[in-house]
Amino acid sequence: MTKKEHVKPVEKTGAKTIEKPVAKPQEKQESIDTTRQAVPFNTGNIPGPKTARAVMPAVSGKMLAKAKRPLLIVGSEVHDKDVLARAVAIGKTGVQIAAVGNAYKSLGDKGLDVHYMNMHALATYLCDPNWKGLDGKGNYDLAVFFGITYYYMSQAISALKNFSNIKVISIDKYYHPNADMSFGNLKKDVFIAALDEVIAQLTKTG
Amino acid sequence: MIVKKGSFVIEGLENVQINIGKVGADEEQIAEGPTPRPEIISLRNWDYRILDRYAPVYTPTSDLCDYCTYGKCDLTGNKEGACGIDLEGQSARQALMTSVMGSACHTAHGRHLLNYLIKKYGEDHQIDVGPSNLKAPLTETIMGIQPQTIGDFLPVLDYVEEQLTQLIAAANTGQEGAARDFESKALHAGMLDLLGMEVADIIQISCLGLPKSDEKTPMAEIGMGILDPKKPVVICVGHNIAAPAYILDYMDGNGLFDKIEIAGLCCTAHDMTRYNKASKIIGSMSKELKYIRSGIPDVLVTDEQCVRADILKEAQKLHIPVIATNEKITYGLPDRSNDSVDAIIDDLVSGKQAGVLLLDFEKIGELVPKLAMKIGPIRKAKGITALPDEEEFKKLVAKCTKCLQCTRDCPQGLPIADAMVAAVNGDLAPFEILHDKCVGCGRCDYSCPVDIPVLNVIEKAAQRVIREEKGKVRIGRGQIGDPEIREEGRNLVLGTTPGVLAFVGCGNYPDGTKDVYDIVEEMIQRSYIIISSGCAAMDIGMYKDKEGKTLYERYPGRFIKGNLLNTGSCVSNAHIAATTIKVASIFAGRKTKGNWEEIADYVLNRVGAVGIAWGAYSQKAFAIGTGCNRLGIPVVVGPHGTKYRRAFIGKPYRKEDWNVMDGRDGSVVNVEPAPEHLMITAETKDEVMPLLAKLCFRPSDNSLGRAIKLTHYIELCEKYLKKMPDDWHVYVRSEADLPVAKREQLLKLLEEKGWKIDWEKKKITEGPLRKVDVSFQPTNVPRLCKEAKK
């Protein structure tokens, strides 16, 4: 978090607080800072004393790469072409995808290991250690997600936070307090760049 | 003469006085089932059967408990708090309290009406709901009695009120501790809610001349653009018809409908049109703040439920007097019930008082039109409105710093800043789109750091579409009559009508009101029976096809496939649930009185009815849904429904959860997951349509019915999710269950899944979970099996 000294002072509002660092030293431009603005995107979405640790993309990427049985969950906000391309890229590395909401209609024809699932039901099943997963091979040890209606996903993962042992990482555009780890609130270009860094970790490890 | 209650003296026997209190139970009043007037644990076994299959899923909004002074306690990770309750228990307790709150709301509404109507019409006023022998299905099934007069509902509400007190007591710290029993109690509260609603609607139908099972009620106008703002405008807000009825009577009696515009917001609007078809509907609660801020209303009349807490504050800014007419919502206003109408009008017109509490209906009836006639011209001359003019509008949108704070505070996360940017460049289209998606809560106003009145800006920018907002709603019909059930019941139970979809609840839609129209249009074209009520019924009528017709104008209102019904206001939801009881009684001959478990078991296994509350926001909607769940009716809510914090989601992969008994011999049969869930959410309309189709499957479907349901499930998945459903084969019991048009193709797919197909005979020889058995009597209740009865 030493990078904070290179960032413009935080102002009250969302967009201003997620501006890119100014006068950033050349050697530190490789990684973008996704730990800024780690406050619930919906102002009132404050669950309690335990909230997600704000992390850099490399951390999320490494967690995803090292997980034995990860699941990527994407939802109805995946249809944007930039976002979709990143979901496909992660899927191409072999990570299984749960397409919740109406995400399947953009992902179904991409040659991925992708399954339609209702998010509320998925959260329920992920809490059940006896569930055999979307492919019958067992439950998951890590759930990673992005591109889902914010408040809907926040509620769904509150079940996982409180009633399961599965690690939950948000690599979404928004800070999700109910995850174990999350990016802060990001502008779209930063969000896309962060996803690219996650993908870079996957391909590096894979 | 029949005297039911009171004292009388027989001529010649003057020394003898005969007092009649309650008439003893006659044949019709004898309960037929084991649980008349069920106490809070009488139906626990049934609840456990439901909860075993559809385990509660908790999605807490808060990981804390702060109900008592031990706390706040951190329950994160399902820890226990100081009193010993864990997060699961606390979440279930919240489900109970939410359900009780909603149930109390409807029941108190019913109590208010019952006391008033008995005072006006007497206890012996006959119940008249239309062509039905089963006049009060929920009352019969829960209470074990068949009410004949409105006075017969007095013990019904006594019972509900007593039960609700017991239930809320269980929520106190140091009382109930098990999540499972909190849920059983929440289900009890939900059932009581259905009962309270039934009482409320039956008595108003019976006494106030509301439509009685009328499939051809006239159309009412709806929309923010329907009123003539040049005339004095009276807007009634809430749910209780008692006060608005007097206003309508006064206007009718004095020929004022041409001189004054009168309309309702939220369910009061439905009941006003049911009472007098000259009345109009502005829309759901989402329109409330927007319409007030337009400055068009000259008088606001509030009763109860879904009235904004800031209505007086908002109205006061625009010099719109508020007449509060119900004890439950009084806003600190002075009670002027004993003052003269003229004196009150003087104080309101002069601005000496911003509003009054007025509990005398006669005075309300006279005062409101007179007040509107007096204050209307004054307000209109001043052109009072909260909306900015063109110049102000330009300055306001230019002030936006695009900080996104409004988006972060918006329940729908709307891209308001983008619309501001477009407006600066003269493009109002993004704001016009936002207007439909906006729920009109006004949180954006508070969040703006540069004090832009965001909601006013949205409304100002959307004036073009608001002016064109003119739809039609078929006026609420009340119950479904017995003859309609006789005609359609068989199709429903066998599955040849693919299902009944009940569109109910409020306007907190995830992506605007148009979604509801789109979903209804798709499903009605597929011959589902669509029943609607409340705000959902309003929003269905807000859109038109290319020929300028609303769905209500395109589809008739009979209870048969491919029809669109509006039962009426929120409390008429009871009739939707009660329809399933009527099917069990009229079609299947099941005994109803005091027989909840058997009826609910029948509904769960045989009646393909599903509730959808796409924009549910209130505790009342939760209670309605929970009551339906106890009756065996699955409910789907929109994504905001996860904030109710509890759902009932089935696990199809747990085969043991899907065992039912065959009522003929008690043998256990492993069936397909039908219905798969009892309460669940969906993220988008694309997702919800196949889900609705799927939740209409029932174990009792015959092959023709199953093939029809499967057709729609597969087609809706392919159309909206671009895929075959993963589990379609689970619902196939034989080749006869397959849609005829796709039979060959589906047989090939089944073969790929490892099923054995006799291609010569085009028959499935191996693979299905079970065979079709037309005599199968699925039940989850052991005592209902013939062996057990012996």
PDB file of N, CA and C in Angstrom, chain B residues 613-684:
ATOM      1  N   ALA B 613     -43.275 -12.482  -8.131  1.00  0.00           N
ATOM      2  CA  ALA B 613     -43.293 -11.121  -7.586  1.00  0.00           C
ATOM      3  C   ALA B 613     -41.987 -10.465  -8.052  1.00  0.00           C
ATOM      4  N   TRP B 614     -41.969 -10.021  -9.286  1.00  0.00           N
ATOM      5  CA  TRP B 614     -40.717  -9.595  -9.932  1.00  0.00           C
ATOM      6  C   TRP B 614     -40.164  -8.321  -9.292  1.00  0.00           C
ATOM      7  N   GLY B 615     -41.053  -7.519  -8.734  1.00  0.00           N
ATOM      8  CA  GLY B 615     -40.568  -6.273  -8.116  1.00  0.00           C
ATOM      9  C   GLY B 615     -40.898  -6.193  -6.643  1.00  0.00           C
ATOM     10  N   ALA B 616     -40.987  -7.339  -5.980  1.00  0.00           N
ATOM     11  CA  ALA B 616     -41.394  -7.335  -4.565  1.00  0.00           C
ATOM     12  C   ALA B 616     -40.445  -6.488  -3.726  1.00  0.00           C
ATOM     13  N   TYR B 617     -40.995  -5.631  -2.888  1.00  0.00           N
ATOM     14  CA  TYR B 617     -40.144  -4.858  -1.989  1.00  0.00           C
ATOM     15  C   TYR B 617     -40.589  -4.942  -0.537  1.00  0.00           C
ATOM     16  N   SER B 618     -41.873  -5.226  -0.294  1.00  0.00           N
ATOM     17  CA  SER B 618     -42.420  -4.998   1.050  1.00  0.00           C
ATOM     18  C   SER B 618     -42.459  -6.268   1.882  1.00  0.00           C
ATOM     19  N   GLN B 619     -42.667  -6.060   3.173  1.00  0.00           N
ATOM     20  CA  GLN B 619     -42.876  -7.188   4.087  1.00  0.00           C
ATOM     21  C   GLN B 619     -44.165  -7.919   3.714  1.00  0.00           C
ATOM     22  N   LYS B 620     -45.138  -7.152   3.234  1.00  0.00           N
ATOM     23  CA  LYS B 620     -46.407  -7.776   2.828  1.00  0.00           C
ATOM     24  C   LYS B 620     -46.180  -8.782   1.703  1.00  0.00           C
ATOM     25  N   ALA B 621     -45.349  -8.399   0.744  1.00  0.00           N
ATOM     26  CA  ALA B 621     -45.093  -9.307  -0.380  1.00  0.00           C
ATOM     27  C   ALA B 621     -44.404 -10.582   0.113  1.00  0.00           C
ATOM     28  N   PHE B 622     -43.520 -10.421   1.081  1.00  0.00           N
ATOM     29  CA  PHE B 622     -42.839 -11.596   1.648  1.00  0.00           C
ATOM     30  C   PHE B 622     -43.857 -12.512   2.338  1.00  0.00           C
ATOM     31  N   ALA B 623     -44.760 -11.899   3.082  1.00  0.00           N
ATOM     32  CA  ALA B 623     -45.770 -12.690   3.795  1.00  0.00           C
ATOM     33  C   ALA B 623     -46.673 -13.430   2.802  1.00  0.00           C
ATOM     34  N   ILE B 624     -47.066 -12.749   1.743  1.00  0.00           N
ATOM     35  CA  ILE B 624     -47.914 -13.394   0.725  1.00  0.00           C
ATOM     36  C   ILE B 624     -47.174 -14.601   0.139  1.00  0.00           C
ATOM     37  N   GLY B 625     -45.910 -14.369  -0.217  1.00  0.00           N
ATOM     38  CA  GLY B 625     -45.111 -15.449  -0.804  1.00  0.00           C
ATOM     39  C   GLY B 625     -44.971 -16.612   0.163  1.00  0.00           C
ATOM     40  N   THR B 626     -44.732 -16.301   1.421  1.00  0.00           N
ATOM     41  CA  THR B 626     -44.546 -17.353   2.421  1.00  0.00           C
ATOM     42  C   THR B 626     -45.848 -18.125   2.644  1.00  0.00           C
ATOM     43  N   GLY B 627     -46.962 -17.403   2.617  1.00  0.00           N
ATOM     44  CA  GLY B 627     -48.252 -18.086   2.727  1.00  0.00           C
ATOM     45  C   GLY B 627     -48.491 -19.020   1.560  1.00  0.00           C
ATOM     46  N   CYS B 628     -48.148 -18.543   0.365  1.00  0.00           N
ATOM     47  CA  CYS B 628     -48.280 -19.399  -0.824  1.00  0.00           C
ATOM     48  C   CYS B 628     -47.392 -20.631  -0.689  1.00  0.00           C
ATOM     49  N   ASN B 629     -46.201 -20.445  -0.173  1.00  0.00           N
ATOM     50  CA  ASN B 629     -45.298 -21.581   0.020  1.00  0.00           C
ATOM     51  C   ASN B 629     -45.922 -22.634   0.932  1.00  0.00           C
ATOM     52  N   ARG B 630     -46.558 -22.189   2.009  1.00  0.00           N
ATOM     53  CA  ARG B 630     -47.180 -23.174   2.907  1.00  0.00           C
ATOM     54  C   ARG B 630     -48.340 -23.893   2.223  1.00  0.00           C
ATOM     55  N   LEU B 631     -48.905 -23.241   1.237  1.00  0.00           N
ATOM     56  CA  LEU B 631     -50.001 -23.856   0.472  1.00  0.00           C
ATOM     57  C   LEU B 631     -49.466 -24.700  -0.694  1.00  0.00           C
ATOM     58  N   GLY B 632     -48.150 -24.804  -0.796  1.00  0.00           N
ATOM     59  CA  GLY B 632     -47.572 -25.643  -1.853  1.00  0.00           C
ATOM     60  C   GLY B 632     -47.382 -24.942  -3.172  1.00  0.00           C
ATOM     61  N   ILE B 633     -47.407 -23.618  -3.166  1.00  0.00           N
ATOM     62  CA  ILE B 633     -47.243 -22.854  -4.409  1.00  0.00           C
ATOM     63  C   ILE B 633     -45.841 -22.252  -4.448  1.00  0.00           C
ATOM     64  N   PRO B 634     -45.031 -22.580  -5.467  1.00  0.00           N
ATOM     65  CA  PRO B 634     -43.699 -21.976  -5.575  1.00  0.00           C
ATOM     66  C   PRO B 634     -43.804 -20.489  -5.935  1.00  0.00           C
ATOM     67  N   VAL B 635     -42.824 -19.741  -5.503  1.00  0.00           N
ATOM     68  CA  VAL B 635     -42.793 -18.295  -5.759  1.00  0.00           C
ATOM     69  C   VAL B 635     -41.408 -17.907  -6.273  1.00  0.00           C
ATOM     70  N   VAL B 636     -41.396 -17.089  -7.310  1.00  0.00           N
ATOM     71  CA  VAL B 636     -40.135 -16.551  -7.832  1.00  0.00           C
ATOM     72  C   VAL B 636     -40.149 -15.042  -7.617  1.00  0.00           C
ATOM     73  N   VAL B 637     -39.045 -14.520  -7.128  1.00  0.00           N
ATOM     74  CA  VAL B 637     -38.932 -13.068  -6.986  1.00  0.00           C
ATOM     75  C   VAL B 637     -37.751 -12.570  -7.807  1.00  0.00           C
ATOM     76  N   GLY B 638     -37.756 -11.269  -8.082  1.00  0.00           N
ATOM     77  CA  GLY B 638     -36.648 -10.679  -8.828  1.00  0.00           C
ATOM     78  C   GLY B 638     -35.376 -10.660  -8.001  1.00  0.00           C
ATOM     79  N   PRO B 639     -34.283 -10.178  -8.574  1.00  0.00           N
ATOM     80  CA  PRO B 639     -32.999 -10.224  -7.863  1.00  0.00           C
ATOM     81  C   PRO B 639     -33.001  -9.470  -6.539  1.00  0.00           C
ATOM     82  N   HIS B 640     -33.813  -8.415  -6.431  1.00  0.00           N
ATOM     83  CA  HIS B 640     -33.894  -7.720  -5.143  1.00  0.00           C
ATOM     84  C   HIS B 640     -34.427  -8.633  -4.041  1.00  0.00           C
ATOM     85  N   GLY B 641     -35.102  -9.701  -4.442  1.00  0.00           N
ATOM     86  CA  GLY B 641     -35.685 -10.630  -3.471  1.00  0.00           C
ATOM     87  C   GLY B 641     -34.642 -11.317  -2.604  1.00  0.00           C
ATOM     88  N   THR B 642     -33.387 -11.332  -3.045  1.00  0.00           N
ATOM     89  CA  THR B 642     -32.344 -11.915  -2.176  1.00  0.00           C
ATOM     90  C   THR B 642     -32.217 -11.114  -0.886  1.00  0.00           C
ATOM     91  N   LYS B 643     -32.660  -9.856  -0.943  1.00  0.00           N
ATOM     92  CA  LYS B 643     -32.574  -9.034   0.274  1.00  0.00           C
ATOM     93  C   LYS B 643     -33.655  -9.397   1.288  1.00  0.00           C
ATOM     94  N   TYR B 644     -34.577 -10.262   0.905  1.00  0.00           N
ATOM     95  CA  TYR B 644     -35.478 -10.830   1.907  1.00  0.00           C
ATOM     96  C   TYR B 644     -34.723 -11.799   2.815  1.00  0.00           C
ATOM     97  N   ARG B 645     -33.532 -12.182   2.384  1.00  0.00           N
ATOM     98  CA  ARG B 645     -32.575 -12.927   3.216  1.00  0.00           C
ATOM     99  C   ARG B 645     -32.886 -14.405   3.389  1.00  0.00           C
ATOM    100  N   ARG B 646     -34.034 -14.848   2.862  1.00  0.00           N
ATOM    101  CA  ARG B 646     -34.329 -16.278   2.978  1.00  0.00           C
ATOM    102  C   ARG B 646     -35.078 -16.769   1.738  1.00  0.00           C
ATOM    103  N   ALA B 647     -34.637 -17.944   1.277  1.00  0.00           N
ATOM    104  CA  ALA B 647     -35.344 -18.580   0.162  1.00  0.00           C
ATOM    105  C   ALA B 647     -35.509 -20.055   0.492  1.00  0.00           C
ATOM    106  N   PHE B 648     -36.360 -20.731  -0.263  1.00  0.00           N
ATOM    107  CA  PHE B 648     -36.536 -22.181  -0.118  1.00  0.00           C
ATOM    108  C   PHE B 648     -36.137 -22.811  -1.443  1.00  0.00           C
ATOM    109  N   ILE B 649     -34.931 -23.373  -1.471  1.00  0.00           N
ATOM    110  CA  ILE B 649     -34.382 -23.858  -2.738  1.00  0.00           C
ATOM    111  C   ILE B 649     -34.166 -25.370  -2.664  1.00  0.00           C
ATOM    112  N   GLY B 650     -34.750 -26.078  -3.620  1.00  0.00           N
ATOM    113  CA  GLY B 650     -34.613 -27.524  -3.652  1.00  0.00           C
ATOM    114  C   GLY B 650     -33.261 -27.948  -4.205  1.00  0.00           C
ATOM    115  N   LYS B 651     -32.850 -29.161  -3.836  1.00  0.00           N
ATOM    116  CA  LYS B 651     -31.579 -29.702  -4.332  1.00  0.00           C
ATOM    117  C   LYS B 651     -31.888 -30.935  -5.177  1.00  0.00           C
ATOM    118  N   PRO B 652     -31.971 -30.747  -6.475  1.00  0.00           N
ATOM    119  CA  PRO B 652     -32.381 -31.874  -7.334  1.00  0.00           C
ATOM    120  C   PRO B 652     -31.389 -33.029  -7.301  1.00  0.00           C
ATOM    121  N   TYR B 653     -30.140 -32.736  -6.927  1.00  0.00           N
ATOM    122  CA  TYR B 653     -29.127 -33.800  -6.906  1.00  0.00           C
ATOM    123  C   TYR B 653     -29.259 -34.700  -5.673  1.00  0.00           C
ATOM    124  N   ARG B 654     -30.052 -34.312  -4.720  1.00  0.00           N
ATOM    125  CA  ARG B 654     -30.293 -35.160  -3.545  1.00  0.00           C
ATOM    126  C   ARG B 654     -31.552 -35.986  -3.811  1.00  0.00           C
ATOM    127  N   LYS B 655     -31.336 -37.153  -4.409  1.00  0.00           N
ATOM    128  CA  LYS B 655     -32.461 -37.976  -4.861  1.00  0.00           C
ATOM    129  C   LYS B 655     -33.449 -38.262  -3.724  1.00  0.00           C
ATOM    130  N   GLU B 656     -32.907 -38.437  -2.517  1.00  0.00           N
ATOM    131  CA  GLU B 656     -33.774 -38.810  -1.401  1.00  0.00           C
ATOM    132  C   GLU B 656     -34.780 -37.716  -1.025  1.00  0.00           C
ATOM    133  N   ASP B 657     -34.505 -36.492  -1.461  1.00  0.00           N
ATOM    134  CA  ASP B 657     -35.438 -35.400  -1.166  1.00  0.00           C
ATOM    135  C   ASP B 657     -36.705 -35.480  -2.006  1.00  0.00           C
ATOM    136  N   TRP B 658     -36.660 -36.289  -3.055  1.00  0.00           N
ATOM    137  CA  TRP B 658     -37.756 -36.272  -4.023  1.00  0.00           C
ATOM    138  C   TRP B 658     -38.568 -37.553  -3.979  1.00  0.00           C
ATOM    139  N   ASN B 659     -38.616 -38.148  -2.786  1.00  0.00           N
ATOM    140  CA  ASN B 659     -39.490 -39.300  -2.589  1.00  0.00           C
ATOM    141  C   ASN B 659     -40.882 -38.821  -2.192  1.00  0.00           C
ATOM    142  N   VAL B 660     -41.871 -39.357  -2.857  1.00  0.00           N
ATOM    143  CA  VAL B 660     -43.244 -39.128  -2.425  1.00  0.00           C
ATOM    144  C   VAL B 660     -43.913 -40.493  -2.276  1.00  0.00           C
ATOM    145  N   MET B 661     -45.069 -40.477  -1.663  1.00  0.00           N
ATOM    146  CA  MET B 661     -45.803 -41.731  -1.522  1.00  0.00           C
ATOM    147  C   MET B 661     -46.913 -41.796  -2.568  1.00  0.00           C
ATOM    148  N   ASP B 662     -47.238 -43.016  -2.914  1.00  0.00           N
ATOM    149  CA  ASP B 662     -48.397 -43.216  -3.775  1.00  0.00           C
ATOM    150  C   ASP B 662     -49.595 -43.439  -2.853  1.00  0.00           C
ATOM    151  N   GLY B 663     -50.541 -42.535  -2.930  1.00  0.00           N
ATOM    152  CA  GLY B 663     -51.685 -42.583  -2.031  1.00  0.00           C
ATOM    153  C   GLY B 663     -52.471 -43.878  -2.102  1.00  0.00           C
ATOM    154  N   ARG B 664     -52.306 -44.633  -3.181  1.00  0.00           N
ATOM    155  CA  ARG B 664     -53.082 -45.866  -3.327  1.00  0.00           C
ATOM    156  C   ARG B 664     -52.625 -46.948  -2.364  1.00  0.00           C
ATOM    157  N   ASP B 665     -51.304 -47.001  -2.119  1.00  0.00           N
ATOM    158  CA  ASP B 665     -50.816 -48.093  -1.271  1.00  0.00           C
ATOM    159  C   ASP B 665     -49.683 -47.676  -0.325  1.00  0.00           C
ATOM    160  N   GLY B 666     -49.325 -46.425  -0.347  1.00  0.00           N
ATOM    161  CA  GLY B 666     -48.271 -45.958   0.565  1.00  0.00           C
ATOM    162  C   GLY B 666     -46.866 -46.266   0.086  1.00  0.00           C
ATOM    163  N   SER B 667     -46.745 -46.844  -1.099  1.00  0.00           N
ATOM    164  CA  SER B 667     -45.398 -47.153  -1.598  1.00  0.00           C
ATOM    165  C   SER B 667     -44.637 -45.862  -1.900  1.00  0.00           C
ATOM    166  N   VAL B 668     -43.321 -45.930  -1.709  1.00  0.00           N
ATOM    167  CA  VAL B 668     -42.497 -44.737  -1.931  1.00  0.00           C
ATOM    168  C   VAL B 668     -42.050 -44.702  -3.389  1.00  0.00           C
ATOM    169  N   VAL B 669     -42.231 -43.547  -3.998  1.00  0.00           N
ATOM    170  CA  VAL B 669     -41.843 -43.371  -5.403  1.00  0.00           C
ATOM    171  C   VAL B 669     -40.863 -42.205  -5.483  1.00  0.00           C
ATOM    172  N   ASN B 670     -39.720 -42.456  -6.113  1.00  0.00           N
ATOM    173  CA  ASN B 670     -38.757 -41.377  -6.335  1.00  0.00           C
ATOM    174  C   ASN B 670     -39.171 -40.629  -7.599  1.00  0.00           C
ATOM    175  N   VAL B 671     -39.506 -39.358  -7.430  1.00  0.00           N
ATOM    176  CA  VAL B 671     -40.029 -38.599  -8.576  1.00  0.00           C
ATOM    177  C   VAL B 671     -39.031 -37.531  -9.015  1.00  0.00           C
ATOM    178  N   GLU B 672     -39.321 -36.948 -10.151  1.00  0.00           N
ATOM    179  CA  GLU B 672     -38.529 -35.839 -10.660  1.00  0.00           C
ATOM    180  C   GLU B 672     -38.702 -34.631  -9.730  1.00  0.00           C
ATOM    181  N   PRO B 673     -37.719 -33.728  -9.694  1.00  0.00           N
ATOM    182  CA  PRO B 673     -37.850 -32.563  -8.810  1.00  0.00           C
ATOM    183  C   PRO B 673     -38.926 -31.603  -9.296  1.00  0.00           C
ATOM    184  N   ALA B 674     -40.124 -31.792  -8.812  1.00  0.00           N
ATOM    185  CA  ALA B 674     -41.255 -31.008  -9.290  1.00  0.00           C
ATOM    186  C   ALA B 674     -42.213 -30.730  -8.132  1.00  0.00           C
ATOM    187  N   PRO B 675     -42.384 -29.485  -7.801  1.00  0.00           N
ATOM    188  CA  PRO B 675     -41.645 -28.326  -8.289  1.00  0.00           C
ATOM    189  C   PRO B 675     -40.264 -28.261  -7.633  1.00  0.00           C
ATOM    190  N   GLU B 676     -39.304 -27.755  -8.382  1.00  0.00           N
ATOM    191  CA  GLU B 676     -37.920 -27.839  -7.918  1.00  0.00           C
ATOM    192  C   GLU B 676     -37.631 -26.908  -6.746  1.00  0.00           C
ATOM    193  N   HIS B 677     -38.246 -25.755  -6.724  1.00  0.00           N
ATOM    194  CA  HIS B 677     -38.003 -24.792  -5.634  1.00  0.00           C
ATOM    195  C   HIS B 677     -39.336 -24.262  -5.107  1.00  0.00           C
ATOM    196  N   LEU B 678     -39.303 -23.752  -3.881  1.00  0.00           N
ATOM    197  CA  LEU B 678     -40.514 -23.109  -3.350  1.00  0.00           C
ATOM    198  C   LEU B 678     -40.381 -21.587  -3.323  1.00  0.00           C
ATOM    199  N   MET B 679     -39.186 -21.097  -3.064  1.00  0.00           N
ATOM    200  CA  MET B 679     -38.968 -19.653  -3.201  1.00  0.00           C
ATOM    201  C   MET B 679     -37.546 -19.423  -3.681  1.00  0.00           C
ATOM    202  N   ILE B 680     -37.428 -18.746  -4.798  1.00  0.00           N
ATOM    203  CA  ILE B 680     -36.112 -18.533  -5.408  1.00  0.00           C
ATOM    204  C   ILE B 680     -36.143 -17.208  -6.175  1.00  0.00           C
ATOM    205  N   THR B 681     -34.966 -16.694  -6.471  1.00  0.00           N
ATOM    206  CA  THR B 681     -34.864 -15.464  -7.259  1.00  0.00           C
ATOM    207  C   THR B 681     -34.284 -15.779  -8.636  1.00  0.00           C
ATOM    208  N   ALA B 682     -34.406 -14.820  -9.533  1.00  0.00           N
ATOM    209  CA  ALA B 682     -33.707 -14.899 -10.820  1.00  0.00           C
ATOM    210  C   ALA B 682     -33.116 -13.530 -11.101  1.00  0.00           C
ATOM    211  N   GLU B 683     -32.064 -13.503 -11.919  1.00  0.00           N
ATOM    212  CA  GLU B 683     -31.354 -12.235 -12.131  1.00  0.00           C
ATOM    213  C   GLU B 683     -32.007 -11.371 -13.210  1.00  0.00           C
ATOM    214  N   THR B 684     -32.490 -12.014 -14.271  1.00  0.00           N
ATOM    215  CA  THR B 684     -33.029 -11.248 -15.405  1.00  0.00           C
ATOM    216  C   THR B 684     -34.307 -11.884 -15.932  1.00  0.00           C
TER     217      THR B 684
END
